[in-house]
Amino acid sequence: MKQNYVLALDQGTTSSRAILYDYEGQVVKIAQKEFTQFYPQAGWVEHDPMEIWGSQSGVASELLATTGISAEEIAAIGITNQRETAIVWEKKTGKPIYNAIVWQCRRTSGICDELKARGMEAMIREKTGLVIDAYFSGTKVKWILDNVEGAREKAEKGELLFGNVDTWLIWNLTKGKVHVTDYSNASRTMLFNIKDLKWDEEILKELDIPASMLPAVKPSSFVYGMTDAKILGGAIPIAGDAGDQQAALFGQACYAPGMVKNTYGTGCFMLMLTGERLVHSANGLLTTIAWGVNNKVEYALEGSIFIAGAAVQWLRDSMKLIFDSKDSEYFATQVEDSLGVYVVPAFVGLGAPYWDMYARGAIMGLTRGATRNHIIRATLESIAYQTRDILEIMRADSGIELKELRVDGGASANDFLMQFQSDILGAPVERPEIIETTALGAAYLAGLAVGFWKDQSMVAERCKINRKFQPGMSKEKREKLYKGWKKAVQRAMLWEKDES
């Protein structure tokens, strides 16, 4: 039977999706299922690993059932995932010993402070490209081993396995035959040496994490193994794996050094490809592995915004200011401006360039005339301001002026946000026809590994622009608005820091 499709499994922070692509890179069908978010304490965020697996395998099965497409017609599966989220499970039973600790979770801030106090910052930055922060997987694994009864003893006996969500899915898809990750995901653990391309013994020793727990690290476009035939009705090669932001960079065909994309999802992430050159940031950006493809590893500079689309969800779910996330654009355009209101959505601290895990959310500049619409507009604007924060330091680190910003992710469909983004950057913003490029990137990586697509130039040909937003704001106004944002951020910083 002819293999006409590639299946992408996109395991995100709030939902699991399965997307079927044809040879032209067009979406054939999508299935999606949201899953439960757990907040056991202030600043803690967890997921149930079994619900992650259940929802992800469920939508994949649903996709095949509703399209009538069989496993034999699928050339490969590509996986992309919420990065940094840490899962530890028993090797023998496959059962998690604790909930997944999500990338947004701040519970390990104290462990990070201890590492900093011991003078570990420069060493960890040099080896991993990352700053010491609760965001990354390493301290989450340490917390599980330190706090779950019997975990450390089991780990030392080689009875436990660690993985990010990609590793967990591949383990389950292969019924425990394959324990693997790719370079891009490994580079987000704070345990992986991005120069030597191996797990770092010194860091593992500092965090007291046995190396036996860790997955093998492979290229991002590679046949890792076959799915168990019982899961999707046939054995399918699992051939692509990349963290969500690196997958989006690949899906946007940002293959030349200096190309930049921003993904607007739960968080917001801007990546600039630096190619085979490893660039260390002097301004709080992360150096990360973009991917391993064609027998070479390429790097990127990344700025991470923890709360982007999640701020719109907050307007909807917690504040009840909107009924549907899409309504935010309508209400934001009902007022001419934000009336001097700034929303700083530092619900779980601030990422680049501030790296302040003690910052908290704030609404500034309220007056008696401020309405719901002004707060909604200011919330959307905050996403664009945070993007500019990162772009400013990308320019400084790379010495490259931005020609255009390529955008993707759910919130990039918001025309108001994209126009304001272009205005506040003073640069064009390009939105592709397919804005869900994260899953597309995973599909391309998988398809390339099995020869479904011949090479990256063939992938680049499939990227079509939907709309180009041009800046229409005066430089004077742009700088005045941005100055107000910087002032608001300063007020929100160090809010939770113990003064004693």
Short mmCIF file of C-alpha atoms in Angstrom, two decimals, residues 47-351:
data_model
loop_
_atom_site.label_atom_id
_atom_site.label_comp_id
_atom_site.label_asym_id
_atom_site.label_seq_id
_atom_site.Cartn_x
_atom_site.Cartn_y
_atom_site.Cartn_z
CA HIS A 47 0.33 16.93 34.74
CA ASP A 48 -0.66 13.28 35.05
CA PRO A 49 1.76 11.34 32.75
CA MET A 50 -0.84 8.63 32.15
CA GLU A 51 -3.35 11.27 31.04
CA ILE A 52 -0.70 12.72 28.72
CA TRP A 53 -0.19 9.28 27.16
CA GLY A 54 -3.91 8.47 27.15
CA SER A 55 -4.86 11.74 25.46
CA GLN A 56 -2.00 11.53 22.92
CA SER A 57 -2.59 7.91 21.92
CA GLY A 58 -6.34 8.61 21.93
CA VAL A 59 -6.19 11.45 19.42
CA ALA A 60 -3.84 9.45 17.17
CA SER A 61 -6.30 6.53 17.14
CA GLU A 62 -9.23 8.93 16.60
CA LEU A 63 -7.47 10.47 13.61
CA LEU A 64 -6.99 7.13 11.90
CA ALA A 65 -10.52 5.99 12.74
CA THR A 66 -12.23 9.16 11.44
CA THR A 67 -10.19 9.34 8.22
CA GLY A 68 -10.25 5.62 7.50
CA ILE A 69 -6.50 5.79 6.89
CA SER A 70 -4.56 2.70 8.00
CA ALA A 71 -1.16 2.47 9.70
CA GLU A 72 0.27 1.02 6.47
CA GLU A 73 -0.43 4.32 4.66
CA ILE A 74 1.67 6.35 7.12
CA ALA A 75 5.33 6.72 6.18
CA ALA A 76 6.49 7.93 9.61
CA ILE A 77 5.56 9.53 12.92
CA GLY A 78 7.17 12.76 14.12
CA ILE A 79 6.94 13.85 17.73
CA THR A 80 7.12 17.33 19.18
CA ASN A 81 6.52 18.21 22.78
CA GLN A 82 6.34 20.68 25.62
CA ARG A 83 10.00 20.84 26.61
CA GLU A 84 11.62 20.63 30.08
CA THR A 85 8.58 18.92 31.66
CA ALA A 86 10.06 16.04 33.67
CA ILE A 87 8.68 12.51 34.14
CA VAL A 88 10.23 9.71 36.19
CA TRP A 89 8.86 6.16 35.90
CA GLU A 90 9.62 2.59 36.88
CA LYS A 91 11.60 0.72 34.25
CA LYS A 92 9.87 -2.60 35.01
CA THR A 93 6.22 -1.48 35.21
CA GLY A 94 6.24 1.72 33.13
CA LYS A 95 4.34 3.46 35.95
CA PRO A 96 5.25 7.05 36.86
CA ILE A 97 6.40 7.49 40.47
CA TYR A 98 5.08 11.07 40.57
CA ASN A 99 3.15 13.48 38.39
CA ALA A 100 5.00 15.21 35.56
CA ILE A 101 6.56 18.43 36.87
CA VAL A 102 5.71 20.99 34.19
CA TRP A 103 8.16 23.52 32.72
CA GLN A 104 6.15 26.37 34.29
CA CYS A 105 6.54 24.94 37.82
CA ARG A 106 8.62 27.05 40.24
CA ARG A 107 8.96 24.58 43.14
CA THR A 108 12.69 24.07 42.57
CA SER A 109 13.62 27.77 42.86
CA GLY A 110 15.28 26.99 46.21
CA ILE A 111 17.46 24.26 44.65
CA CYS A 112 18.46 26.76 41.94
CA ASP A 113 19.40 29.34 44.60
CA GLU A 114 21.62 26.72 46.29
CA LEU A 115 23.39 25.93 43.00
CA LYS A 116 24.01 29.65 42.45
CA ALA A 117 25.30 30.05 46.01
CA ARG A 118 27.77 27.23 45.34
CA GLY A 119 29.13 29.16 42.35
CA MET A 120 27.78 26.82 39.67
CA GLU A 121 26.34 29.45 37.29
CA ALA A 122 29.32 29.95 34.98
CA MET A 123 30.03 26.21 34.67
CA ILE A 124 26.42 25.30 33.90
CA ARG A 125 26.07 28.17 31.43
CA GLU A 126 29.27 27.24 29.64
CA LYS A 127 28.38 23.55 29.33
CA THR A 128 24.62 23.63 28.76
CA GLY A 129 24.02 27.09 27.26
CA LEU A 130 21.32 27.62 29.93
CA VAL A 131 20.93 29.77 33.00
CA ILE A 132 20.25 28.10 36.35
CA ASP A 133 16.47 28.24 36.58
CA ALA A 134 13.56 26.15 37.87
CA TYR A 135 12.30 26.12 34.25
CA PHE A 136 14.67 23.32 33.18
CA SER A 137 14.39 19.58 33.88
CA GLY A 138 17.48 18.91 35.97
CA THR A 139 16.30 20.37 39.28
CA LYS A 140 12.84 18.84 38.74
CA VAL A 141 14.39 15.34 38.56
CA LYS A 142 16.42 16.06 41.70
CA TRP A 143 13.24 17.19 43.49
CA ILE A 144 11.43 13.95 42.59
CA LEU A 145 14.35 11.83 43.77
CA ASP A 146 14.62 13.82 47.01
CA ASN A 147 10.90 13.95 47.82
CA VAL A 148 9.25 10.74 46.60
CA GLU A 149 9.67 7.97 49.15
CA GLY A 150 12.13 5.30 48.02
CA ALA A 151 12.86 7.06 44.71
CA ARG A 152 16.56 7.67 45.25
CA GLU A 153 17.21 4.07 46.29
CA LYS A 154 15.36 2.77 43.21
CA ALA A 155 17.23 5.20 40.94
CA GLU A 156 20.60 4.09 42.29
CA LYS A 157 19.66 0.46 41.61
CA GLY A 158 18.87 1.38 37.99
CA GLU A 159 15.13 0.78 38.43
CA LEU A 160 13.93 4.26 37.38
CA LEU A 161 13.95 6.10 34.06
CA PHE A 162 13.74 9.82 33.35
CA GLY A 163 12.45 11.45 30.24
CA ASN A 164 10.90 14.59 28.93
CA VAL A 165 7.51 14.15 27.28
CA ASP A 166 9.01 13.02 23.94
CA THR A 167 10.90 10.21 25.67
CA TRP A 168 7.78 9.19 27.62
CA LEU A 169 5.70 9.00 24.41
CA ILE A 170 8.31 7.01 22.47
CA TRP A 171 8.69 4.61 25.43
CA ASN A 172 4.94 4.01 25.43
CA LEU A 173 4.56 3.87 21.65
CA THR A 174 7.22 1.13 21.52
CA LYS A 175 5.87 -0.64 24.65
CA GLY A 176 9.08 0.05 26.56
CA LYS A 177 11.52 -1.07 23.85
CA VAL A 178 13.06 2.38 23.20
CA HIS A 179 14.33 4.91 25.77
CA VAL A 180 15.54 7.83 23.68
CA THR A 181 15.46 11.60 23.18
CA ASP A 182 16.87 13.95 20.55
CA TYR A 183 19.55 16.64 20.79
CA SER A 184 17.05 19.52 20.98
CA ASN A 185 15.17 18.08 23.96
CA ALA A 186 18.36 16.95 25.74
CA SER A 187 19.71 20.50 25.47
CA ARG A 188 16.78 21.74 27.63
CA THR A 189 17.45 19.53 30.66
CA MET A 190 20.36 21.53 32.17
CA LEU A 191 22.14 18.13 32.27
CA PHE A 192 23.46 17.92 28.69
CA ASN A 193 26.79 19.26 27.44
CA ILE A 194 25.92 20.95 24.15
CA LYS A 195 29.54 21.09 22.96
CA ASP A 196 30.51 17.48 23.72
CA LEU A 197 26.97 16.25 22.90
CA LYS A 198 26.68 14.00 25.95
CA TRP A 199 25.19 13.94 29.43
CA ASP A 200 27.51 15.91 31.70
CA GLU A 201 29.01 13.86 34.54
CA GLU A 202 29.91 16.89 36.68
CA ILE A 203 26.38 18.32 36.61
CA LEU A 204 24.81 14.90 37.24
CA LYS A 205 27.08 14.53 40.29
CA GLU A 206 26.15 17.99 41.61
CA LEU A 207 22.42 17.18 41.32
CA ASP A 208 22.92 13.58 42.46
CA ILE A 209 21.15 12.09 39.42
CA PRO A 210 22.25 8.59 38.35
CA ALA A 211 23.25 8.43 34.66
CA SER A 212 21.38 5.10 34.34
CA MET A 213 18.08 7.05 34.40
CA LEU A 214 18.87 9.05 31.28
CA PRO A 215 17.76 8.28 27.70
CA ALA A 216 20.08 7.75 24.73
CA VAL A 217 20.48 10.98 22.70
CA LYS A 218 20.00 10.76 18.92
CA PRO A 219 19.57 13.15 15.94
CA SER A 220 16.20 14.91 15.48
CA SER A 221 15.60 13.23 12.11
CA PHE A 222 16.28 9.54 12.74
CA VAL A 223 14.41 6.24 12.91
CA TYR A 224 14.29 5.56 16.68
CA GLY A 225 12.13 2.46 16.46
CA MET A 226 8.71 1.19 15.41
CA THR A 227 5.38 1.66 17.16
CA ASP A 228 3.96 -1.47 18.73
CA ALA A 229 1.47 -2.81 16.15
CA LYS A 230 -1.34 -3.04 18.72
CA ILE A 231 -1.34 0.70 19.47
CA LEU A 232 -2.24 2.15 16.04
CA GLY A 233 -3.08 -1.03 14.13
CA GLY A 234 0.35 -1.49 12.59
CA ALA A 235 4.07 -0.84 13.08
CA ILE A 236 4.98 2.72 12.01
CA PRO A 237 8.54 4.16 12.08
CA ILE A 238 9.02 6.85 14.76
CA ALA A 239 11.44 9.02 12.81
CA GLY A 240 11.30 12.62 14.03
CA ASP A 241 11.68 14.20 17.48
CA ALA A 242 12.21 17.82 18.48
CA GLY A 243 11.19 20.12 21.28
CA ASP A 244 8.24 22.29 20.30
CA GLN A 245 10.18 25.49 19.62
CA GLN A 246 12.93 23.86 17.63
CA ALA A 247 10.30 21.98 15.63
CA ALA A 248 8.59 25.30 14.84
CA LEU A 249 11.90 26.79 13.68
CA PHE A 250 12.31 23.79 11.37
CA GLY A 251 8.70 24.01 10.20
CA GLN A 252 9.20 27.69 9.33
CA ALA A 253 12.17 26.68 7.13
CA CYS A 254 14.54 28.92 9.09
CA TYR A 255 17.59 27.09 7.75
CA ALA A 256 19.99 30.02 7.22
CA PRO A 257 21.89 31.55 10.15
CA GLY A 258 20.24 34.79 11.33
CA MET A 259 16.67 33.72 10.50
CA VAL A 260 14.23 34.34 13.39
CA LYS A 261 10.84 32.93 14.33
CA ASN A 262 8.49 33.56 17.24
CA THR A 263 5.92 30.98 18.33
CA TYR A 264 2.90 32.32 20.21
CA GLY A 265 1.59 29.44 22.30
CA THR A 266 1.03 29.00 26.03
CA GLY A 267 4.40 30.64 26.37
CA CYS A 268 6.13 32.71 23.71
CA PHE A 269 9.45 31.67 22.23
CA MET A 270 11.76 33.44 19.84
CA LEU A 271 14.62 31.54 18.21
CA MET A 272 17.41 32.77 15.97
CA LEU A 273 19.34 30.08 14.10
CA THR A 274 23.12 30.51 14.44
CA GLY A 275 24.00 27.40 12.41
CA GLU A 276 26.98 25.30 13.45
CA ARG A 277 28.31 28.30 15.42
CA LEU A 278 27.60 28.10 19.14
CA VAL A 279 26.93 31.67 20.32
CA HIS A 280 26.89 32.41 24.05
CA SER A 281 24.66 35.35 24.98
CA ALA A 282 25.95 38.25 27.05
CA ASN A 283 22.39 39.40 27.74
CA GLY A 284 20.42 36.56 29.29
CA LEU A 285 19.42 34.62 26.18
CA LEU A 286 19.79 30.86 26.11
CA THR A 287 22.05 28.96 23.76
CA THR A 288 20.28 25.81 22.68
CA ILE A 289 20.60 23.03 20.13
CA ALA A 290 18.23 23.68 17.23
CA TRP A 291 18.41 20.15 15.81
CA GLY A 292 20.60 17.34 14.63
CA VAL A 293 19.93 16.77 10.92
CA ASN A 294 22.12 15.51 8.04
CA ASN A 295 24.95 14.40 10.34
CA LYS A 296 25.44 17.84 11.85
CA VAL A 297 24.20 19.67 14.92
CA GLU A 298 23.06 23.29 14.60
CA TYR A 299 22.51 25.84 17.36
CA ALA A 300 20.13 28.71 18.11
CA LEU A 301 19.75 31.65 20.47
CA GLU A 302 16.45 31.56 22.34
CA GLY A 303 14.45 33.93 24.45
CA SER A 304 11.66 32.38 26.50
CA ILE A 305 8.50 34.15 27.62
CA PHE A 306 6.73 31.99 30.19
CA ILE A 307 3.24 33.46 29.82
CA ALA A 308 1.78 34.50 26.45
CA GLY A 309 -1.37 32.70 25.27
CA ALA A 310 -1.77 31.59 28.90
CA ALA A 311 -2.46 35.25 29.77
CA VAL A 312 -5.45 35.17 27.39
CA GLN A 313 -6.59 31.93 29.04
CA TRP A 314 -6.33 33.77 32.37
CA LEU A 315 -8.65 36.49 31.00
CA ARG A 316 -11.08 33.77 29.97
CA ASP A 317 -10.92 31.21 32.78
CA SER A 318 -9.92 33.14 35.91
CA MET A 319 -11.07 36.71 35.29
CA LYS A 320 -14.11 35.78 33.15
CA LEU A 321 -13.51 38.89 31.01
CA ILE A 322 -14.00 36.94 27.78
CA PHE A 323 -15.95 33.81 26.91
CA ASP A 324 -13.64 32.55 24.16
CA SER A 325 -9.93 33.31 23.56
CA LYS A 326 -10.74 34.50 20.03
CA ASP A 327 -12.96 37.24 21.54
CA SER A 328 -9.84 39.03 22.82
CA GLU A 329 -9.17 40.55 19.39
CA TYR A 330 -12.70 41.96 19.12
CA PHE A 331 -12.65 43.58 22.57
CA ALA A 332 -9.09 44.93 22.15
CA THR A 333 -10.14 46.78 18.99
CA GLN A 334 -13.12 48.42 20.70
CA VAL A 335 -10.75 50.97 22.27
CA GLU A 336 -8.16 53.19 20.56
CA ASP A 337 -5.37 52.29 22.98
CA SER A 338 -4.84 50.75 26.41
CA LEU A 339 -5.39 54.12 28.20
CA GLY A 340 -1.97 53.83 29.81
CA VAL A 341 -2.74 50.38 31.27
CA TYR A 342 0.04 47.78 31.26
CA VAL A 343 -0.43 44.12 32.19
CA VAL A 344 2.75 42.32 33.25
CA PRO A 345 1.77 38.61 33.14
CA ALA A 346 4.58 37.37 35.42
CA PHE A 347 2.38 34.66 36.95
CA VAL A 348 5.33 32.25 37.22
CA GLY A 349 8.21 34.74 37.15
CA LEU A 350 9.87 36.35 34.12
CA GLY A 351 12.07 34.71 31.47
#
